[in-house]
Coordinates of C-alpha atoms and ligand atoms in Angstrom, one line a residue:
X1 CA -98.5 77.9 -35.3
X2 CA -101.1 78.5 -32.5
X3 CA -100.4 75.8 -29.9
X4 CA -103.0 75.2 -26.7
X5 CA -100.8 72.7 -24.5
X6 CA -102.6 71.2 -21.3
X7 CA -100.6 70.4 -18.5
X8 CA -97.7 72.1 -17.0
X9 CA -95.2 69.6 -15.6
X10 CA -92.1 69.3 -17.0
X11 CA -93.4 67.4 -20.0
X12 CA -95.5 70.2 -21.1
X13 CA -94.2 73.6 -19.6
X14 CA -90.7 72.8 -21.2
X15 CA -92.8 71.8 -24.4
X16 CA -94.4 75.4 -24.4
X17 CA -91.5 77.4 -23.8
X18 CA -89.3 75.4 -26.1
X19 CA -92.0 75.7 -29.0
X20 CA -92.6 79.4 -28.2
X21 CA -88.8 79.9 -28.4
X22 CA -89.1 78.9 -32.1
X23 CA -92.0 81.3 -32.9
X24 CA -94.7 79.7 -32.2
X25 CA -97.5 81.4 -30.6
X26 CA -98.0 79.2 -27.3
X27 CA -101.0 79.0 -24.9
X28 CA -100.0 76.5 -21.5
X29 CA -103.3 75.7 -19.9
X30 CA -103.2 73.8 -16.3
X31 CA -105.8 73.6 -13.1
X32 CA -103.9 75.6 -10.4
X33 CA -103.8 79.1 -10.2
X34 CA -100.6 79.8 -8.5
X35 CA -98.6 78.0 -10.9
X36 CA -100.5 79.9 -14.0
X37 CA -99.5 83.3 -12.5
X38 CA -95.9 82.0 -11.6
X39 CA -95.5 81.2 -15.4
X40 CA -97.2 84.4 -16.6
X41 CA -95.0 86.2 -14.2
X42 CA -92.3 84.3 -16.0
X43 CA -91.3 82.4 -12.9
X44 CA -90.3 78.6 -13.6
X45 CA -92.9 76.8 -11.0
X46 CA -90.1 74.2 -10.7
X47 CA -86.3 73.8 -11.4
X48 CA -85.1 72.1 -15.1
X49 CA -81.7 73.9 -16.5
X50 CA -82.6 76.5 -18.7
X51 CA -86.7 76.8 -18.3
X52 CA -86.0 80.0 -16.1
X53 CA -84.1 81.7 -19.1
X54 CA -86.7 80.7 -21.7
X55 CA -89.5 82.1 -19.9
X56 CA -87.8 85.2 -19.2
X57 CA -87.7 84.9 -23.3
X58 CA -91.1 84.1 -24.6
X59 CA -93.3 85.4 -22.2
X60 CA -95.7 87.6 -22.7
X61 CA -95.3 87.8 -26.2
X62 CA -94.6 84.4 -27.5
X63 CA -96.0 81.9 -24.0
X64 CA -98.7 82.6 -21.5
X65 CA -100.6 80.6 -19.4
X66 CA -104.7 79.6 -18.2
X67 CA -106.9 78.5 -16.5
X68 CA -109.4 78.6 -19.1
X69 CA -108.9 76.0 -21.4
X70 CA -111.7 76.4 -23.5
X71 CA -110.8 79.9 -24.7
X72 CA -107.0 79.0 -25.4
X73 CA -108.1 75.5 -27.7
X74 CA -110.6 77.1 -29.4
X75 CA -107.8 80.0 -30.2
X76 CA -105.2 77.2 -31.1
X77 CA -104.4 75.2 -34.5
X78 CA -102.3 72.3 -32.4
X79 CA -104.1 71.4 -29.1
X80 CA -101.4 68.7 -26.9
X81 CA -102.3 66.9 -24.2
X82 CA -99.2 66.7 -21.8
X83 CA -101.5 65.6 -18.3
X84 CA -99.7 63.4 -15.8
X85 CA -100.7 59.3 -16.5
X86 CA -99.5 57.9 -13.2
X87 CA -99.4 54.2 -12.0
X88 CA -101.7 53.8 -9.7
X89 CA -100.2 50.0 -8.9
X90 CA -103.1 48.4 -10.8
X91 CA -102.5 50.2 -14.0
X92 CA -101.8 53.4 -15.7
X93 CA -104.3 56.2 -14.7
X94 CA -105.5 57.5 -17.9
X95 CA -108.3 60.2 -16.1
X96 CA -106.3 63.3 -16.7
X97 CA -106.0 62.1 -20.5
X98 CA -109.0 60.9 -20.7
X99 CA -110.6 64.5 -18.9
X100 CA -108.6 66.7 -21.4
X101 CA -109.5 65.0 -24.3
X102 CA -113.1 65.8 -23.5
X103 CA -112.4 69.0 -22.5
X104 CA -111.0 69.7 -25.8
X105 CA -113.5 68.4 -27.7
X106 CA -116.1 70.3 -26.3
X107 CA -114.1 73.5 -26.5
X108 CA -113.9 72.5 -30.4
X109 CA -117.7 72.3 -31.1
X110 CA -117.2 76.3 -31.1
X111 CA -114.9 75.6 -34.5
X112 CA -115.2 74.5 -38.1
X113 CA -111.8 74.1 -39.4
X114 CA -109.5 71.5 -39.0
X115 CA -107.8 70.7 -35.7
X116 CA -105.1 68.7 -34.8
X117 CA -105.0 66.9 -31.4
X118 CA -101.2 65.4 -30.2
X119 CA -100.8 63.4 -27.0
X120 CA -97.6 63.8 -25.4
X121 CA -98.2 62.1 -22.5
X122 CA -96.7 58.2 -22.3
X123 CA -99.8 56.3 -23.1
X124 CA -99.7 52.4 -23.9
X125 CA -100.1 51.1 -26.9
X126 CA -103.6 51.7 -28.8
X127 CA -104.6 54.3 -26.2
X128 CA -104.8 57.0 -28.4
X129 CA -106.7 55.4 -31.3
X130 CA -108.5 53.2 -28.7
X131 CA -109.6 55.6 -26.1
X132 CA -108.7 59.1 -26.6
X133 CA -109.9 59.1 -30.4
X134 CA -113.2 58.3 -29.6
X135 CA -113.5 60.7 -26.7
X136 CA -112.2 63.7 -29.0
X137 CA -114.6 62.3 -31.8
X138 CA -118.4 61.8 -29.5
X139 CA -117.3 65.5 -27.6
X140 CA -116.4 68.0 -30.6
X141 CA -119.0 66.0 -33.1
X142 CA -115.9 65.6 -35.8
X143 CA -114.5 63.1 -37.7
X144 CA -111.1 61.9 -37.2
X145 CA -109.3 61.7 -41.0
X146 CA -112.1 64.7 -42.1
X147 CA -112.2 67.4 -39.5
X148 CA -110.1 66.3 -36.8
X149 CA -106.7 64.9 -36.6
X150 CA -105.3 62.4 -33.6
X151 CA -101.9 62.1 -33.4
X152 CA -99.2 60.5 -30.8
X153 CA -95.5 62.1 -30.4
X154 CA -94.0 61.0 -27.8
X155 CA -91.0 63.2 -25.9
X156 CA -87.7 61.8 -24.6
X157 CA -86.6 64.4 -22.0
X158 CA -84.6 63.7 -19.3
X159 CA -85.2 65.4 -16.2
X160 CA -82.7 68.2 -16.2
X161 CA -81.4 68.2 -19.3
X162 CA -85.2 68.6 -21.0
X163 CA -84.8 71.5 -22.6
X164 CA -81.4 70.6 -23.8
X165 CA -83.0 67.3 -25.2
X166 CA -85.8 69.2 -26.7
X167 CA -84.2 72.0 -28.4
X168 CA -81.6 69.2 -30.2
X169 CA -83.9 66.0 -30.4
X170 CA -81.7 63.1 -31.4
X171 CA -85.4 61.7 -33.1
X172 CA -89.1 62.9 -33.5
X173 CA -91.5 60.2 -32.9
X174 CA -94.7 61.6 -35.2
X175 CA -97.6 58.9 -34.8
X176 CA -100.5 59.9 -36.9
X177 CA -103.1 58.6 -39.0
X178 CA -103.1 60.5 -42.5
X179 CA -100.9 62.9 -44.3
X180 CA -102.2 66.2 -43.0
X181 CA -101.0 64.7 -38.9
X182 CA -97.6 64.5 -40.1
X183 CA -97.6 67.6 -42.4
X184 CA -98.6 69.8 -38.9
X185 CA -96.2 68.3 -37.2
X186 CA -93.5 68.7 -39.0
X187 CA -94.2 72.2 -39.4
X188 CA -94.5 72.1 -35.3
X189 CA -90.6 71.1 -35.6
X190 CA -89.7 73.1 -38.2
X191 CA -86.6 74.6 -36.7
X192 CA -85.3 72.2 -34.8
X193 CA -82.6 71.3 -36.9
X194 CA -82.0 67.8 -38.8
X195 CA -82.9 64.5 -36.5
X196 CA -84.3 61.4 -37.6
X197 CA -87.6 61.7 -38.2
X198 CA -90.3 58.2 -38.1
X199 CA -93.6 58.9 -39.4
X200 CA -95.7 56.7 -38.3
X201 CA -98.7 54.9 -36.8
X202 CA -100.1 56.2 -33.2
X203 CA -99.7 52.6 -31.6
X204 CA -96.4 52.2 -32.7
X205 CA -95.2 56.0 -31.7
X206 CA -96.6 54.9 -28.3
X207 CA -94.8 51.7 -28.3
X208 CA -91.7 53.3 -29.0
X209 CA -91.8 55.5 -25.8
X210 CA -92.3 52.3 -23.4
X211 CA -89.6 50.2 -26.0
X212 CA -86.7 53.1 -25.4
X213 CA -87.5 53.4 -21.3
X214 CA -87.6 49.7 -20.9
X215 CA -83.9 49.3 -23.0
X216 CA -82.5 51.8 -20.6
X217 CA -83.6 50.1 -17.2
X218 CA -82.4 46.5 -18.6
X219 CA -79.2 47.9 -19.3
X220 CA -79.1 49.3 -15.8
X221 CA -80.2 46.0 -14.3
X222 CA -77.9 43.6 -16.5
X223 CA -74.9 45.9 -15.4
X224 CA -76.2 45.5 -11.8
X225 CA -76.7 41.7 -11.5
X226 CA -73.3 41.2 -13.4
X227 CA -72.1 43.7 -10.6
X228 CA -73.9 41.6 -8.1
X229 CA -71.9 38.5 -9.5
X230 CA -68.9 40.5 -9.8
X231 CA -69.2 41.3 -5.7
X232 CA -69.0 37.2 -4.6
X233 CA -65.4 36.5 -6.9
X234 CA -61.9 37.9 -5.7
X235 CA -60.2 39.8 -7.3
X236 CA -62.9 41.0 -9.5
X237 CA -64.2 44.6 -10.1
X238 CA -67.6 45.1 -11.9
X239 CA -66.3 48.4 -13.0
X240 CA -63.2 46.6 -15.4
X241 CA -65.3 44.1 -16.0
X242 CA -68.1 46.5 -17.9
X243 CA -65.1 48.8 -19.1
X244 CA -63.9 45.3 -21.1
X245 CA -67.8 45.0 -22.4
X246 CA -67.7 48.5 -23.8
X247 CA -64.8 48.2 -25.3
X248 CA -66.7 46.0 -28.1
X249 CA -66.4 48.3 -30.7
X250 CA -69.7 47.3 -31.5
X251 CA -70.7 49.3 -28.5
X252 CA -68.2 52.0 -28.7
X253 CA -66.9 51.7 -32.4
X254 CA -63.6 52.3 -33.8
X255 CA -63.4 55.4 -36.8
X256 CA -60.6 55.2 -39.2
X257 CA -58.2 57.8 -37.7
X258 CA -58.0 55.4 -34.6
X259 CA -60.3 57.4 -32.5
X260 CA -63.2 55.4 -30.4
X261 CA -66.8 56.9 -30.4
X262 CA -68.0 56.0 -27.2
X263 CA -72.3 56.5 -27.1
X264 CA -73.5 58.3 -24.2
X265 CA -76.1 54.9 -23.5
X266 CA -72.6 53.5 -22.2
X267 CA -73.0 55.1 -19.0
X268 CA -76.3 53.1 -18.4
X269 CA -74.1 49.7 -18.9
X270 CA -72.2 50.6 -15.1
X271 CA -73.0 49.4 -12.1
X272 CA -74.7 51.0 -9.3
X273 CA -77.6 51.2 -6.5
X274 CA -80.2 50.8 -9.5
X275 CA -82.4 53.2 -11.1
X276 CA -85.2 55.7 -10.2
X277 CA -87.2 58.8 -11.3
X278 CA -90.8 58.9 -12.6
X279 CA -90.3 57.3 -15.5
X280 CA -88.2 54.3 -15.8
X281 CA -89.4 52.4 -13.0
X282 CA -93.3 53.3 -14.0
X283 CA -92.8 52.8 -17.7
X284 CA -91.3 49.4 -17.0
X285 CA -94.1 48.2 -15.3
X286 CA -96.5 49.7 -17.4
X287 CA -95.6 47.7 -20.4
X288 CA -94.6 44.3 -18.2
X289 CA -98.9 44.6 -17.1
X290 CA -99.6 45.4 -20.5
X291 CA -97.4 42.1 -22.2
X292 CA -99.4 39.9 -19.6
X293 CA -103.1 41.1 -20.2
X294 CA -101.9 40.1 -23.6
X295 CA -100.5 36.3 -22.9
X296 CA -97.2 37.4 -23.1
X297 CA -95.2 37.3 -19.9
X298 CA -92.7 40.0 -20.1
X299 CA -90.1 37.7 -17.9
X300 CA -86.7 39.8 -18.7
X301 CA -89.1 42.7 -18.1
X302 CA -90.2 41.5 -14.7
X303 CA -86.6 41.0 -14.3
X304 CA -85.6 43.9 -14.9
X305 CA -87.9 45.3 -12.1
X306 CA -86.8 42.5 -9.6
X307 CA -83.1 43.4 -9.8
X308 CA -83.5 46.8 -9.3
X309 CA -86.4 46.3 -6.8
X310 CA -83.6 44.3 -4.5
X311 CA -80.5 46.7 -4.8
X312 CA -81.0 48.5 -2.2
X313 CA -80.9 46.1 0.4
X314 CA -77.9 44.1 -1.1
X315 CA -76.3 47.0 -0.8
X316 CA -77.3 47.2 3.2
X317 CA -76.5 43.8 3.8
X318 CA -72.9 44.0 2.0
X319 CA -72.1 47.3 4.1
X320 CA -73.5 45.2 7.3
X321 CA -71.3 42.6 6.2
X322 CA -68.1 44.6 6.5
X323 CA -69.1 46.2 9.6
X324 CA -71.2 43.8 11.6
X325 CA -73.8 44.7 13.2
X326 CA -75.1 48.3 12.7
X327 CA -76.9 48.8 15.4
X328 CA -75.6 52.2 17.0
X329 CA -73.6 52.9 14.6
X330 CA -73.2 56.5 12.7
X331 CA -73.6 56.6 8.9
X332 CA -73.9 59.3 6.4
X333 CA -76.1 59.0 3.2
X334 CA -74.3 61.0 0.5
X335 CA -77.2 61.3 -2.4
X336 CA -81.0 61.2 -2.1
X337 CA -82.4 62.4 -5.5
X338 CA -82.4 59.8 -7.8
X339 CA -79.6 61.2 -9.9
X340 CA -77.5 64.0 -10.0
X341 CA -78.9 67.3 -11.5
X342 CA -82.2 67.3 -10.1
X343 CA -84.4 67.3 -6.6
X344 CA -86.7 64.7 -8.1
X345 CA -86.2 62.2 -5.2
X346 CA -89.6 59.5 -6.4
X347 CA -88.4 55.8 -6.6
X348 CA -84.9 56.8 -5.5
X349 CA -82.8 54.1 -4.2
X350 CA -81.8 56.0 -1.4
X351 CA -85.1 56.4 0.4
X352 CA -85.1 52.4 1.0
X353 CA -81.1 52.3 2.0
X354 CA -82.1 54.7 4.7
X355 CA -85.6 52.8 5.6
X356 CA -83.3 50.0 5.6
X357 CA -80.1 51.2 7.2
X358 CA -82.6 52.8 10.1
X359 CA -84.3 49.5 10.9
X360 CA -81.2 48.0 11.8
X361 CA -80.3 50.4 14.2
X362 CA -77.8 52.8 12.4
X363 CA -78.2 56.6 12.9
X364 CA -77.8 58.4 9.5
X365 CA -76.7 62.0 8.6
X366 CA -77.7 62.8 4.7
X367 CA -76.8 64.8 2.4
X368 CA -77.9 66.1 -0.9
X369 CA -77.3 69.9 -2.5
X370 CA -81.1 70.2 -3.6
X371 CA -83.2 66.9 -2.5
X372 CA -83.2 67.5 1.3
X373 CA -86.7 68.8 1.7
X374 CA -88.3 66.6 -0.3
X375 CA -86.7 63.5 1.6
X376 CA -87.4 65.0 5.0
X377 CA -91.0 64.8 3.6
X378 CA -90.3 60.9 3.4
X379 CA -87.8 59.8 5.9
X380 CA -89.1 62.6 8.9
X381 CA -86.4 63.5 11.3
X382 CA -86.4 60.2 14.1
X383 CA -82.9 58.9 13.9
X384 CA -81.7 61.3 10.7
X385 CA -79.8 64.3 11.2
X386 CA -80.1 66.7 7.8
X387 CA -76.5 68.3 7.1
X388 CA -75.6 71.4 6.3
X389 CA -73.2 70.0 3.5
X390 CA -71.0 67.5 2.4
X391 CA -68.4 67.9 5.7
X392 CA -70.7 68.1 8.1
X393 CA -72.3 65.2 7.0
X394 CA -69.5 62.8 7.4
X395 CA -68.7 64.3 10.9
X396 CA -67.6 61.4 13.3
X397 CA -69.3 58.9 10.9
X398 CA -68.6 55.2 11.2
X399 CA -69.3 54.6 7.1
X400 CA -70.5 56.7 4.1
X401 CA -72.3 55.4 1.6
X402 CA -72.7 57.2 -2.0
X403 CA -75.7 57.1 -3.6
X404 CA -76.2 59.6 -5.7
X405 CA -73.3 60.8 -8.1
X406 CA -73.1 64.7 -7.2
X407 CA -69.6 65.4 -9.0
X408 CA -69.4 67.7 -5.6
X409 CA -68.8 64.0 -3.7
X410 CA -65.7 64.0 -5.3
X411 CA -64.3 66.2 -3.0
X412 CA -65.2 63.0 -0.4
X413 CA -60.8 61.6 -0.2
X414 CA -59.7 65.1 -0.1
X415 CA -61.7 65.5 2.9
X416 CA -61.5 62.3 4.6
X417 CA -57.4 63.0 4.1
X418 CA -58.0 66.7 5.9
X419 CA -59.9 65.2 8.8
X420 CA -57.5 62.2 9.4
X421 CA -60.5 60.0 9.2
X422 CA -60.5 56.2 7.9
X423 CA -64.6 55.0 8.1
X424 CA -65.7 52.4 5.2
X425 CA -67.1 54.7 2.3
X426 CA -69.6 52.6 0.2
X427 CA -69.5 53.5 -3.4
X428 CA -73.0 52.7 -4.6
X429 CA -72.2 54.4 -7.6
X430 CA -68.9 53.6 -8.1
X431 CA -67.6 57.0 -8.8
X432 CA -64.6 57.3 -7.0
X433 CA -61.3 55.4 -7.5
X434 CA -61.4 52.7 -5.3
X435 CA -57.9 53.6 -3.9
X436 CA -58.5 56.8 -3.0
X437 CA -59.9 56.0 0.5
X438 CA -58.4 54.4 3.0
X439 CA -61.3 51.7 3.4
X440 CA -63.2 51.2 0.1
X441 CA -66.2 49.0 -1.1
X442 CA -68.5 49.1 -3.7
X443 CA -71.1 47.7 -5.9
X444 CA -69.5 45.1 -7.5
X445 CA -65.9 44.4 -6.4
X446 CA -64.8 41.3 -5.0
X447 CA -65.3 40.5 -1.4
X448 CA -62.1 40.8 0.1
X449 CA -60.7 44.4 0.1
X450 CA -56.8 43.1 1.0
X451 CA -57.1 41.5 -2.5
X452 CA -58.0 45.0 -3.8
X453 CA -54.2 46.6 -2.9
X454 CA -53.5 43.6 -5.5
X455 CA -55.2 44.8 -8.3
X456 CA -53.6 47.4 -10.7
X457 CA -55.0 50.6 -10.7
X458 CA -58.3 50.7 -11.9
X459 CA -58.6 51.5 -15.5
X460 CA -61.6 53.6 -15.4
X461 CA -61.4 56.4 -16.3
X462 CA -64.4 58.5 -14.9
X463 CA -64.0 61.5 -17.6
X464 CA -64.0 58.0 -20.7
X465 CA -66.0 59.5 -23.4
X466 CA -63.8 60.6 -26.1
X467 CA -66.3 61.9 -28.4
X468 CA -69.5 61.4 -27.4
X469 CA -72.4 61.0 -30.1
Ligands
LIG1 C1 -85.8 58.8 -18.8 C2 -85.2 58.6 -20.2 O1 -83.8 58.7 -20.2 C3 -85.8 59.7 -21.2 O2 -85.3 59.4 -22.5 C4 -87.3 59.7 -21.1 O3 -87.9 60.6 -22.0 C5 -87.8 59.9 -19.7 O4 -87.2 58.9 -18.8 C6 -89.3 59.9 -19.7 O5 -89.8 58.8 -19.9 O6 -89.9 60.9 -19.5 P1 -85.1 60.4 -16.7 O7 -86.2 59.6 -15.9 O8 -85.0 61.8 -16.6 O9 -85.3 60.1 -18.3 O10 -83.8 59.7 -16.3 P2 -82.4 59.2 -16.8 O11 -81.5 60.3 -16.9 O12 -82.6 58.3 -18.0 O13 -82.1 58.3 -15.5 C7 -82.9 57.2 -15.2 C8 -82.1 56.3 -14.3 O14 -81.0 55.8 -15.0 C9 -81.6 57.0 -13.0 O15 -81.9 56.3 -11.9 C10 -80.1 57.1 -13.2 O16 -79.4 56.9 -12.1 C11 -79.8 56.0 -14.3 N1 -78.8 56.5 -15.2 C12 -78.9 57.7 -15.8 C13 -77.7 55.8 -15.5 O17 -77.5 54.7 -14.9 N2 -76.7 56.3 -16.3 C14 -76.9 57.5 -16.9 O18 -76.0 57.9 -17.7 C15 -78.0 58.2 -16.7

């Protein structure tokens, strides 16, 4: 198929090149210049693991890129909106939507045959037959269900592993309205092996996108406030504790020849310094505003939010705890993006831990092998050294505190043991084993580390997926 796709963040550029990989013929339209050439040029305008190689793939022949979006719609049989819908803080900002669904229908007045519009982008529910519908309908002068086709699939890409997650979906969300929406669509994923496919309506597709995010973040903040609990009992560590939950096998069941399946979602039921990124945290709230301009209060929702909203400075006060008062003191940030595998640092917990740690005095080296840039942007350099790498950064330090889980900061009690240095390292991710530093604390474990030499060794095992499905 012919496929116009507007935008190109990560949503849509990794849409494009993973479409034009299969043989479609792909057109990527987006407003700035530089980044058309860079992807014409087959340069990826921004890092995700594997976008570089399929550029270098599909373009020219199978993927180029515009300005002109007029041309490449009215050239296209699939036109996809894949705009940017931020949250402005009173609401989802629908302008870039709402401005490429006009734009498209315009460009279509030029056509007479049928054409399919798909938004991608995460819109609430009844956005796309509520607002973007009509826009398409009053600018290209067709008929949705006659001429014109409106249709909502929402993606599930993780940041850094979106092309992975694209190119072996584990679902295809196809919202439509009448047979010939789902027919093109399917013929869109044609190709992409055998997932579960749901047909059906665009306000439930879109409510599926905001239903999977918000599962995610509760699981994060239920591990999190039992962690939280966990931290004020002796002799308790969040990270059995949770290792005990999963163990239900209907969480992580039990095949016939013994062997335990243990689902990937597990690793969203552990403790840590609570989530981040441009989705979960904006997708949460999305929907909580949404419930309550409905009448319906969206309290574990709002939870949700409110446990992960105060990790960051339980976290402070528990390290402040141990140490007393920080005020002078040295301590190293290991971990700025908001996960490991990419340099995406928005909503990332450790941005406040280092507001926070600063505003009590402390003077913080950080670390992180690709965020550093972008967090100078945020945290500016009074009071924050920026390391060269991981030793450097814990250099004379009076505590360390993990936030992000780099596997690299694994290397953190091998090096601690070849600089003879004992400071309190702060597991905010619970990654390492809690006895392999001399002084040890984390998210979640009791609050008196003598008690800890009393445990048995912890029976995590950080490597616990068996066979992962
Ligand atoms: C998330 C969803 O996982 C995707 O399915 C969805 O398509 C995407 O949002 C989106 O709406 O576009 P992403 O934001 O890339 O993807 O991040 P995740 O990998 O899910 O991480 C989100 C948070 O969960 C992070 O703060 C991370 O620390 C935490 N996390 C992640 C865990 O606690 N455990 C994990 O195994 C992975």
């Amino acid at each position: 198929l012919k496929i116009a796709i507007i935008g190109t963040g990560n949503v849509g550029l990794v849409t494009g090149a993973c479409f034009a990989s299969k043989g479609h013929e792909v057109v990527c339209v987006d407003l700035d210049p530089e980044r058309v050439s860079a992807i014409n040029e087959a340069r990826a305008p921004f890092y995700e693991v594997g976008l570089q190689a399929l550029l270098e793939e599909t373009v020219p022949d199978q993927l180029s890129a515009t300005v002109d979006l007029e041309t490449a719609v009215q050239g296209a049989d699939v036109s996809i909106i894949a705009v940017g819908t931020p949250n402005t803080g009173s609401g989802i900002d629908l302008s870039q939507v709402e401005t490429a669904a006009l734009q498209i229908g315009k460009a279509l007045r030029g056509r007479v045959d049928y054409q399919l519009v798909i938004v991608k982008s995460s819109v609430l529910p009844g956005v796309t037959d509520g607002r973007i519908l009509p826009i398409l309908e009053n600018s290209s002068g067709r008929r949705a269900g006659e001429d014109l086709g409106v249709a909502m699939n929402p993606e599930f890409l993780r940041e850094g592993q979106a092309v992975e997650d694209f190119l072996e979906p584990d679902r295809i969300v196809m919202g439509g309205s009448e047979e010939r929406t789902w027919e093109i669509q399917e013929r869109l994923f044609d190709g992409f092996g055998t997932p579960e496919i749901v047909r059906t309506t665009n306000a439930t597709a879109e409510t599926i996108k905001f239903a999977s995010n918000a599962l995610l973040a509760t699981m994060i903040s239920y591990s999190n406030e039992v962690g939280n609990v966990c931290s004020t009992v002796d002799g308790v560590d969040v990270t059995d504790v949770l290792r005990g939950v999963h163990l239900d096998k209907r969480l992580s069941p039990v095949l016939e020849n013994g062997e335990r399946v243990e689902p990937g979602f597990l690793s969203y039921l552990l403790a840590g310094c609570g989530f981040g990124g441009s989705c979960l945290p904006k997708d949460v709230r999305s929907f909580v505003d949404f419930g309550r301009e409905r009448g319906v209060p969206m309290e574990m929702l709002r939870a949700t939010l409110s446990v992960n909203a105060g990790q960051p400075e339980r976290l402070v006060e528990r390290i402040e705890r141990r140490l007393g008062s920080l005020d002078g003191l040295s301590i190293a940030i290991l971990g700025l993006s908001f996960k490991p595998g990419t340099s995406d640092i928005r909503e990332t917990p450790s941005i406040p831990v280092a507001r926070d740690l600063l505003g009590r005095g402390a003077r913080l080296r950080v670390f992180d092998p690709v965020a550093q840039e972008a967090a100078r942007a945020e945290l500016g350099e009074s009071g924050v050294y920026y390391s060269t790498g991981l030793s450097d950064a814990i250099d004379g330090v009076d505590a360390i505190v993990l936030m992000t889980s780099w596997p690299e900061f694994r290397e953190l009690p091998r090096l601690l043991e070849e600089k003879r240095v004992t400071p309190l390292v702060f597991d905010g991710r619970r990654m390492l084993d809690r006895k392999s530093v001399a002084h040890y604390d984390g998210i979640g474990l009791g609050p008196q580390d003598e008690r800890l030499d009393q445990l048995p060794d912890s029976t995590i095992d950080h490597e616990p997926i068996r066979k992962r499905v």
